[in-house]
PDB file of C-alpha atoms and ligand atoms in Angstrom:
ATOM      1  CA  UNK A   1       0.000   0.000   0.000  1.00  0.00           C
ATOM      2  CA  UNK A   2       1.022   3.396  -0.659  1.00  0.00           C
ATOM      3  CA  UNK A   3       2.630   5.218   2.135  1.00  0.00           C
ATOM      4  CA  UNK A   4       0.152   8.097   3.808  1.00  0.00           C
ATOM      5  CA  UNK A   5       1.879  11.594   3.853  1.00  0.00           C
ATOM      6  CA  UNK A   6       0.050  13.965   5.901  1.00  0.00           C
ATOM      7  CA  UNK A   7      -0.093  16.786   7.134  1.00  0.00           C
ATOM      8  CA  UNK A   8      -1.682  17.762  11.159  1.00  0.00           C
ATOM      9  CA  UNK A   9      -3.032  21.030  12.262  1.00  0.00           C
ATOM     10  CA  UNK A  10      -5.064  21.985  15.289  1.00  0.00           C
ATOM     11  CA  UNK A  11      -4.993  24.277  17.928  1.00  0.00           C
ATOM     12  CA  UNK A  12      -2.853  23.980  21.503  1.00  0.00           C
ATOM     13  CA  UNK A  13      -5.536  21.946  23.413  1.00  0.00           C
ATOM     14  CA  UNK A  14      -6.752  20.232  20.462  1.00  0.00           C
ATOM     15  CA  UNK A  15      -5.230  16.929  21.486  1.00  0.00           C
ATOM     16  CA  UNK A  16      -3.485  17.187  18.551  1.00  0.00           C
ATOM     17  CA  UNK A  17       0.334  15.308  20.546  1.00  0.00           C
ATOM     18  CA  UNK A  18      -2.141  12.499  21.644  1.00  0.00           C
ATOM     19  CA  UNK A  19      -3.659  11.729  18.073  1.00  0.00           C
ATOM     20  CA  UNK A  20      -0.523  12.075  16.195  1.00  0.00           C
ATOM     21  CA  UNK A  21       0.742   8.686  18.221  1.00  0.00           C
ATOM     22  CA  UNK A  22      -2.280   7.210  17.161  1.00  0.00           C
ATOM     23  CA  UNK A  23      -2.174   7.741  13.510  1.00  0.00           C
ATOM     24  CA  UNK A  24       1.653   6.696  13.745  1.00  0.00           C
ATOM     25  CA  UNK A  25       0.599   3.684  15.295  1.00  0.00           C
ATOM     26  CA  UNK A  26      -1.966   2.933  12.949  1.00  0.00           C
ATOM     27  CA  UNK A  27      -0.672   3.827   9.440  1.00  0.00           C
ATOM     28  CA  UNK A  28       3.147   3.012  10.596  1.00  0.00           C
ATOM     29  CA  UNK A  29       4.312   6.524   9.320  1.00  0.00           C
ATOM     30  CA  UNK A  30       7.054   8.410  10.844  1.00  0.00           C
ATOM     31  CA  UNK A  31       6.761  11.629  12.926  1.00  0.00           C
ATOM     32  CA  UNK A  32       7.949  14.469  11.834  1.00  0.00           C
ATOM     33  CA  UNK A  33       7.861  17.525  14.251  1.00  0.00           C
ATOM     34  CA  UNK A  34       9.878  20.440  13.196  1.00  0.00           C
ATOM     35  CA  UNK A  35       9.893  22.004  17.189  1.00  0.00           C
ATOM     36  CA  UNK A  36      11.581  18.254  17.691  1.00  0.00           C
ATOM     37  CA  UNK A  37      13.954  18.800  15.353  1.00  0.00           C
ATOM     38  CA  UNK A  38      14.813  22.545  16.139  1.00  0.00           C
ATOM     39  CA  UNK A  39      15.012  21.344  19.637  1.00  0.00           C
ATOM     40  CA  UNK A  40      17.687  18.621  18.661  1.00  0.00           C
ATOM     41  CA  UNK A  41      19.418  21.004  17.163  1.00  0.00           C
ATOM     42  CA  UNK A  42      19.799  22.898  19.543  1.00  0.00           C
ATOM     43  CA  UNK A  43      20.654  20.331  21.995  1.00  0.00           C
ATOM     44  CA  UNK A  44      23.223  18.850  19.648  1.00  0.00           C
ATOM     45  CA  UNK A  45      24.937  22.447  19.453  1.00  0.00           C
ATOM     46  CA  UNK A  46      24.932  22.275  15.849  1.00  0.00           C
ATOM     47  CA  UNK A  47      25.197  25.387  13.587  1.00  0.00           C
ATOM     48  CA  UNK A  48      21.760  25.120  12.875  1.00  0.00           C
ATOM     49  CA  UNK A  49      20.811  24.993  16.556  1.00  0.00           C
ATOM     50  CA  UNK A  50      22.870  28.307  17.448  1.00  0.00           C
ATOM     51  CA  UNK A  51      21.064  29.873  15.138  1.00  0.00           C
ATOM     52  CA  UNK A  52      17.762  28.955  15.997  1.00  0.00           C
ATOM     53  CA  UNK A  53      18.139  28.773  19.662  1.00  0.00           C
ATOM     54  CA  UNK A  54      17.600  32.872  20.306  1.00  0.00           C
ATOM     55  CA  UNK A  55      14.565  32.771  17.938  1.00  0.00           C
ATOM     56  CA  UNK A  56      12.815  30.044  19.591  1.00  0.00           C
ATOM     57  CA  UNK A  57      13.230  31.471  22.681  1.00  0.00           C
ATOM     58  CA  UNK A  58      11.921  34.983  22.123  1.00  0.00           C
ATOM     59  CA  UNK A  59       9.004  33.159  20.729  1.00  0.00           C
ATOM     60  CA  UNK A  60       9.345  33.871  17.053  1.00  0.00           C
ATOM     61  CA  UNK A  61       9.214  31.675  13.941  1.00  0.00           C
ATOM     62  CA  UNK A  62      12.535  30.329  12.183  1.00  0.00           C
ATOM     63  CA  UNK A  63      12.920  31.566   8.898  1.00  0.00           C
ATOM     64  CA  UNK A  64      11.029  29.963   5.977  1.00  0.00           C
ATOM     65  CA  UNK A  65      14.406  29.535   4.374  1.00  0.00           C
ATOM     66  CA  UNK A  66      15.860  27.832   7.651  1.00  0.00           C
ATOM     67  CA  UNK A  67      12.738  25.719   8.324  1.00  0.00           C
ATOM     68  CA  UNK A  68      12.109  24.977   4.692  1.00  0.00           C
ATOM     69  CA  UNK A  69      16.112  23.295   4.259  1.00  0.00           C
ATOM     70  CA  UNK A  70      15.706  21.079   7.248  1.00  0.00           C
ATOM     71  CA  UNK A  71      11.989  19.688   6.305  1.00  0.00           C
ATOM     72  CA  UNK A  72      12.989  18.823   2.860  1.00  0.00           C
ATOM     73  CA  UNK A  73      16.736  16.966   4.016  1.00  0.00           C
ATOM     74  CA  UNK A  74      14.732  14.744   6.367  1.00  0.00           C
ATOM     75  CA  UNK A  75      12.025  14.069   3.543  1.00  0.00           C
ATOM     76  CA  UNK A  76      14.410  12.736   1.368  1.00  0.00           C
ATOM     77  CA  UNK A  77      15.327  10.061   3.594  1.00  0.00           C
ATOM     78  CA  UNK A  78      15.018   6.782   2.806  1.00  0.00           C
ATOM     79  CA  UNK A  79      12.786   5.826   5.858  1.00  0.00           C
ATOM     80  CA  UNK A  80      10.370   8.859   5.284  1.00  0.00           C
ATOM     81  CA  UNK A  81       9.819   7.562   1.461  1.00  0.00           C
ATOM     82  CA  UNK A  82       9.192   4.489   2.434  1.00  0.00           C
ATOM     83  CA  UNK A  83       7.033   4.664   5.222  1.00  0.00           C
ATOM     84  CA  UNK A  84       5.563   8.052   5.532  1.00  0.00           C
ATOM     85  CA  UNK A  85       4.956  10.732   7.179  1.00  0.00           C
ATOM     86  CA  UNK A  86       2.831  12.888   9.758  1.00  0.00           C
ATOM     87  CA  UNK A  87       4.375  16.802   9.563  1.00  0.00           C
ATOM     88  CA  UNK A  88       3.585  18.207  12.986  1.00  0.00           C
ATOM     89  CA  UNK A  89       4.147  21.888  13.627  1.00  0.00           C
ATOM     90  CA  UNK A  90       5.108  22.253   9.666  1.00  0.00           C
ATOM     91  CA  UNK A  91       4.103  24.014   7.062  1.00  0.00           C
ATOM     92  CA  UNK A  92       3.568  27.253   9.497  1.00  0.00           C
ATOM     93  CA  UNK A  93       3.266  29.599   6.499  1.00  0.00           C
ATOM     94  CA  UNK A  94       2.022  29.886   3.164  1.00  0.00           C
ATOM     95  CA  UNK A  95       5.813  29.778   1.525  1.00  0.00           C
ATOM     96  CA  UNK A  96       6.294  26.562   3.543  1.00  0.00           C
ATOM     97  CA  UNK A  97       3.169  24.956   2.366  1.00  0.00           C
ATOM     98  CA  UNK A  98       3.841  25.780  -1.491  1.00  0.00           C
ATOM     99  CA  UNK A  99       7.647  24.875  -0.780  1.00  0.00           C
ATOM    100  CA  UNK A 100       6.257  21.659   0.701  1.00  0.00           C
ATOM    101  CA  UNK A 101       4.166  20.375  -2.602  1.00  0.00           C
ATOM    102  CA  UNK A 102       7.122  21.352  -4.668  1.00  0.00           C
ATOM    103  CA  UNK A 103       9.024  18.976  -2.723  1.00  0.00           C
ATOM    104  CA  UNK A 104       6.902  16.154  -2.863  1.00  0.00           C
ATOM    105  CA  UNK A 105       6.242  16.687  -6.602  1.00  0.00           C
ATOM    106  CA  UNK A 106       3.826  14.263  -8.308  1.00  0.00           C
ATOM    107  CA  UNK A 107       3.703  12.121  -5.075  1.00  0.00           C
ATOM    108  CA  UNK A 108       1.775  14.924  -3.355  1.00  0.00           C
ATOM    109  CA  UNK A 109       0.234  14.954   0.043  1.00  0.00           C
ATOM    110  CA  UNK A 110      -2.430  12.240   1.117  1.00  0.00           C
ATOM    111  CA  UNK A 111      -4.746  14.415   2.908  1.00  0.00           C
ATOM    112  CA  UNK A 112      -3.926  17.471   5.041  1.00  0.00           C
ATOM    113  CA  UNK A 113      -5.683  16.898   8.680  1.00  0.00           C
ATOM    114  CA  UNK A 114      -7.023  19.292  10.646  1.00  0.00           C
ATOM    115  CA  UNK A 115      -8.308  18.661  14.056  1.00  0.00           C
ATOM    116  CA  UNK A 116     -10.858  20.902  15.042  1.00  0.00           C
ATOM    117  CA  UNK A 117     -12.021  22.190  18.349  1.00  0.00           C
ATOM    118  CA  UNK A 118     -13.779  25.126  18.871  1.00  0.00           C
ATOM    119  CA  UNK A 119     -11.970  27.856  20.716  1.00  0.00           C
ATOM    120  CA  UNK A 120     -14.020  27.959  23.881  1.00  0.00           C
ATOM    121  CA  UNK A 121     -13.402  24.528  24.324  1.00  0.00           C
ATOM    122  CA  UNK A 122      -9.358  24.345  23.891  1.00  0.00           C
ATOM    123  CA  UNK A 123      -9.793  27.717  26.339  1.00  0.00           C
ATOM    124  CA  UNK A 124     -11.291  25.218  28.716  1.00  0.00           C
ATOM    125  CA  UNK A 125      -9.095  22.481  28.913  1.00  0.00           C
ATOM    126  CA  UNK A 126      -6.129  24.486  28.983  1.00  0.00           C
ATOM    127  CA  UNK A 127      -7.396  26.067  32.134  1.00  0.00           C
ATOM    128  CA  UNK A 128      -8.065  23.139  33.240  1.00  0.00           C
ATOM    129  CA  UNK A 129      -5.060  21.230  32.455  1.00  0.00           C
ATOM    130  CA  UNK A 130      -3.483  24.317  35.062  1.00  0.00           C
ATOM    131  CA  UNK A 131       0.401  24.125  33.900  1.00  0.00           C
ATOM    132  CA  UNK A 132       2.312  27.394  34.869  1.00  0.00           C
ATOM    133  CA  UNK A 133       1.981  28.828  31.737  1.00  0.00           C
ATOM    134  CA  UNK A 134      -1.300  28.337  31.281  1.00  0.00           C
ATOM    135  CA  UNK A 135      -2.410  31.710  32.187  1.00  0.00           C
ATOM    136  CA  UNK A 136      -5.507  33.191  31.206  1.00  0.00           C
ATOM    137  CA  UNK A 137      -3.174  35.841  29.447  1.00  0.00           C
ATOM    138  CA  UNK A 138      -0.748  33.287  28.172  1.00  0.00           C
ATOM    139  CA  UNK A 139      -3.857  30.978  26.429  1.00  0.00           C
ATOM    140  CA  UNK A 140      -5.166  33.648  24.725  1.00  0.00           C
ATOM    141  CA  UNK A 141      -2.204  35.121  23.359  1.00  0.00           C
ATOM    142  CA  UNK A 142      -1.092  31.650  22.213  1.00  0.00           C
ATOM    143  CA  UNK A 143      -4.616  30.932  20.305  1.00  0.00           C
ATOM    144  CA  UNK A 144      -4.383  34.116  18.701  1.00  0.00           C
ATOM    145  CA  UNK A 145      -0.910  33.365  17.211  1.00  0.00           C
ATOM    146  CA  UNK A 146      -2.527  30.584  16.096  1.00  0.00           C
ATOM    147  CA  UNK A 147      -5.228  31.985  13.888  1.00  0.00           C
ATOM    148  CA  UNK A 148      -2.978  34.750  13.276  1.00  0.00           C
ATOM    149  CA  UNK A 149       0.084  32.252  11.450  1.00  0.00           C
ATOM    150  CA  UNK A 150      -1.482  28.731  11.181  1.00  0.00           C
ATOM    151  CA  UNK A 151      -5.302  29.532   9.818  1.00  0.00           C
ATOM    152  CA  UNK A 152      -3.895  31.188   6.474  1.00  0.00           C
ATOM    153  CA  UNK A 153      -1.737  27.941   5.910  1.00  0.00           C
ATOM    154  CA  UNK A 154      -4.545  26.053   6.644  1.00  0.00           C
ATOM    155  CA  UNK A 155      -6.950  28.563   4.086  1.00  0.00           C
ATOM    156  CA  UNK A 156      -4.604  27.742   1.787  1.00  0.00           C
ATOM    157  CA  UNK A 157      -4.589  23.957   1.576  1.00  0.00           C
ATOM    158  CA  UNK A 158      -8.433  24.062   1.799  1.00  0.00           C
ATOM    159  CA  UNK A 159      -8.231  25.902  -1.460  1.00  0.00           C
ATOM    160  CA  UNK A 160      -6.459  22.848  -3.266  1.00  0.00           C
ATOM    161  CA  UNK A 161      -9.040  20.873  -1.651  1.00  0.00           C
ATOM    162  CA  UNK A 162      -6.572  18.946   0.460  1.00  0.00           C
ATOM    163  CA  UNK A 163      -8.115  19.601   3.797  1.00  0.00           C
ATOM    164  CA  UNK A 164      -9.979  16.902   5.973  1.00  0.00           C
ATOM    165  CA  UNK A 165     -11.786  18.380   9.037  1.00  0.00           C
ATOM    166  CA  UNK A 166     -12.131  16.164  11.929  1.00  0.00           C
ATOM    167  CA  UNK A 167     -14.277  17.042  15.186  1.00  0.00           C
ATOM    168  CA  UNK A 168     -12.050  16.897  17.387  1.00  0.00           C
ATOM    169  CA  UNK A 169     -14.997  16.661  20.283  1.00  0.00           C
ATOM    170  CA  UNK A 170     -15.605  13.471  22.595  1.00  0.00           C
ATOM    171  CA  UNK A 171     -13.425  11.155  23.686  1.00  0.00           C
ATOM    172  CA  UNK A 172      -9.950  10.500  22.508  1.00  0.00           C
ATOM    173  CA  UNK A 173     -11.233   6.920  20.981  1.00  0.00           C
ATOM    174  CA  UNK A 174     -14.033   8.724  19.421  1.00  0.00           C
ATOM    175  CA  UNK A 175     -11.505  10.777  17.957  1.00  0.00           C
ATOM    176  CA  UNK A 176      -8.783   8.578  16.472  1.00  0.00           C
ATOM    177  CA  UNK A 177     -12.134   6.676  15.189  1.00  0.00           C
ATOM    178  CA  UNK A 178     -12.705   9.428  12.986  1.00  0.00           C
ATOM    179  CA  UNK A 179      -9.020  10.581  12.418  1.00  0.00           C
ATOM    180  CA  UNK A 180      -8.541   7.002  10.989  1.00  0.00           C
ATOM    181  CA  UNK A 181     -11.910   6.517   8.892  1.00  0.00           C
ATOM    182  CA  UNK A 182     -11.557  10.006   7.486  1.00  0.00           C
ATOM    183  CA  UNK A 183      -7.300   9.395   6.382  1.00  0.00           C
ATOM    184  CA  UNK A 184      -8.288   5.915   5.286  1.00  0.00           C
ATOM    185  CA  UNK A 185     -10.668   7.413   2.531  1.00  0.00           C
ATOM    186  CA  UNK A 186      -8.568  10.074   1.654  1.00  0.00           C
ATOM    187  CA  UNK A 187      -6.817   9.715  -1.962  1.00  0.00           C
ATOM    188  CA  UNK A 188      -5.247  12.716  -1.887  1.00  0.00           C
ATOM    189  CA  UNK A 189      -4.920  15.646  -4.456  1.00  0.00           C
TER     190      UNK A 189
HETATM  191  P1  ADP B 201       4.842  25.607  19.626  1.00  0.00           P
HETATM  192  O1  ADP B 201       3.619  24.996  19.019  1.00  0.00           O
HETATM  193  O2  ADP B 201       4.720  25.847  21.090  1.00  0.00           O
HETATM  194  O3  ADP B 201       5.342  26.794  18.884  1.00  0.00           O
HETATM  195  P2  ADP B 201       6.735  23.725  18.383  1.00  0.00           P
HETATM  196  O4  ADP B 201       7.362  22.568  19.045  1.00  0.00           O
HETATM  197  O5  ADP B 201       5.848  23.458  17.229  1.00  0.00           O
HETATM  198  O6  ADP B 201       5.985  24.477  19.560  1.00  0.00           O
HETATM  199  O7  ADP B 201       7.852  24.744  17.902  1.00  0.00           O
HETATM  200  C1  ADP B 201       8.808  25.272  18.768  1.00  0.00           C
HETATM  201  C2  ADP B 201       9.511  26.453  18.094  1.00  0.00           C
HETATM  202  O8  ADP B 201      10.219  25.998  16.937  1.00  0.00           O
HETATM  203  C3  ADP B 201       8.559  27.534  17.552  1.00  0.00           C
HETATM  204  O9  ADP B 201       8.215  28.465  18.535  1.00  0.00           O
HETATM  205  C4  ADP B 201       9.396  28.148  16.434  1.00  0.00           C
HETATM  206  O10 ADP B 201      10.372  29.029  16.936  1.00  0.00           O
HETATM  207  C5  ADP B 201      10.113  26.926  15.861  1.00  0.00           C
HETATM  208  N1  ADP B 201       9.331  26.313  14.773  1.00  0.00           N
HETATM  209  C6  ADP B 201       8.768  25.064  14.772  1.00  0.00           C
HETATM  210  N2  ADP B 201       8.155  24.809  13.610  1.00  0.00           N
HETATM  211  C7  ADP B 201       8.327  25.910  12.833  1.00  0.00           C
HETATM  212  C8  ADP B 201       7.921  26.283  11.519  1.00  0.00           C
HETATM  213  N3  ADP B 201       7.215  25.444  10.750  1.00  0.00           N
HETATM  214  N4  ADP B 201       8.297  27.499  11.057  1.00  0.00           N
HETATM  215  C9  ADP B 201       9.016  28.334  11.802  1.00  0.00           C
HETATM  216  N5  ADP B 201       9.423  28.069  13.049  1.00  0.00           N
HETATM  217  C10 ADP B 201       9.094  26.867  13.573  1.00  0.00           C
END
């Protein structure tokens, strides 16, 4: 069977870390999380991770160019074409979604998921969840960034018609239930 190559979006709160495991589970793709691999980096001491280090701590997003180079050297690896992928925290922007079909070329993407929650809800748990930075201040200024930098990306794969929307409501077996039916039909585009 053809490898699935997909893409995850949803909001902090979504449940997004929880259903990623499951789909990797399930369709035996590989993970692909570009904070992970910024976070390597930056462990490792690399070049790469000196220069990203001040930007991800200030908060701010790693340049396209940066983030683009470091997606497309791990997609060309010969576990990642064989197996497949979930991309987790990537494409951020517009030039990182274009630069991310040009990549793949005529193999293309299998189906762009996007778990959705409404915003009261993710508000909710994330109160309730009660980590230190899970301020009332701190949850709304990270949902904003999210509709502010990730809802355009997402706009934009919804206008190649690559965009599955799962509710991401009820319980988390509910929820992989759909994930699963809805990446199983998906052919791709
Ligand atoms: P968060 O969702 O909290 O931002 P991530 O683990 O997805 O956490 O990313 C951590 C940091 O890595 C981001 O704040 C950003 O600096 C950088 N980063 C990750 N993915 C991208 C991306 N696609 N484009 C630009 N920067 C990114």
């Amino acid at each position: 069977m053809e490898p699935k190559r997909l893409v995850i979006f949803g909001r902090q709160g979504a449940g997004k870390g929880t259903q990623c495991d499951r789909i990797v589970e399930n369709f035996k793709v590989i993970h692909l999380s570009t904070g992970d691999m910024f976070r390597a980096a930056v462990a490792a001491g690399t070049e790469l991770g000196q220069q990203v280090a001040p930007i991800m701590e200030s908060g701010g997003l790693v340049s396209d160019e940066m983030t683009i180079a470091i997606v497309r050297e791990r997609l060309a690896q010969a576990d990642v074409v064989e197996n497949g992928f979930v991309l987790d925290g990537f494409p951020r922007t517009p030039g990182q979604a274009e630069a991310l079909l040009e990549m793949l070329g005529d193999r293309g993407l299998t189906a762009v998921v996007h778990l959705d929650v409404p915003l009261a809800e993710v508000t909710a748990r994330m109160k309730a969840r009660g980590r230190a930075d899970d301020t009332d201040e701190g949850i709304a200024k990270r949902l904003a960034l999210y509709d502010q930098e990730t809802v355009p990306t997402i706009d934009w794969f919804s206008d190649r018609g690559l965009v599955l929307t799962v509710d991401g409501l009820g319980s988390e077996a509910e929820v992989t239930e759909r994930l699963i039916k809805a990446i199983s039909s998906a052919s791709g585009g």
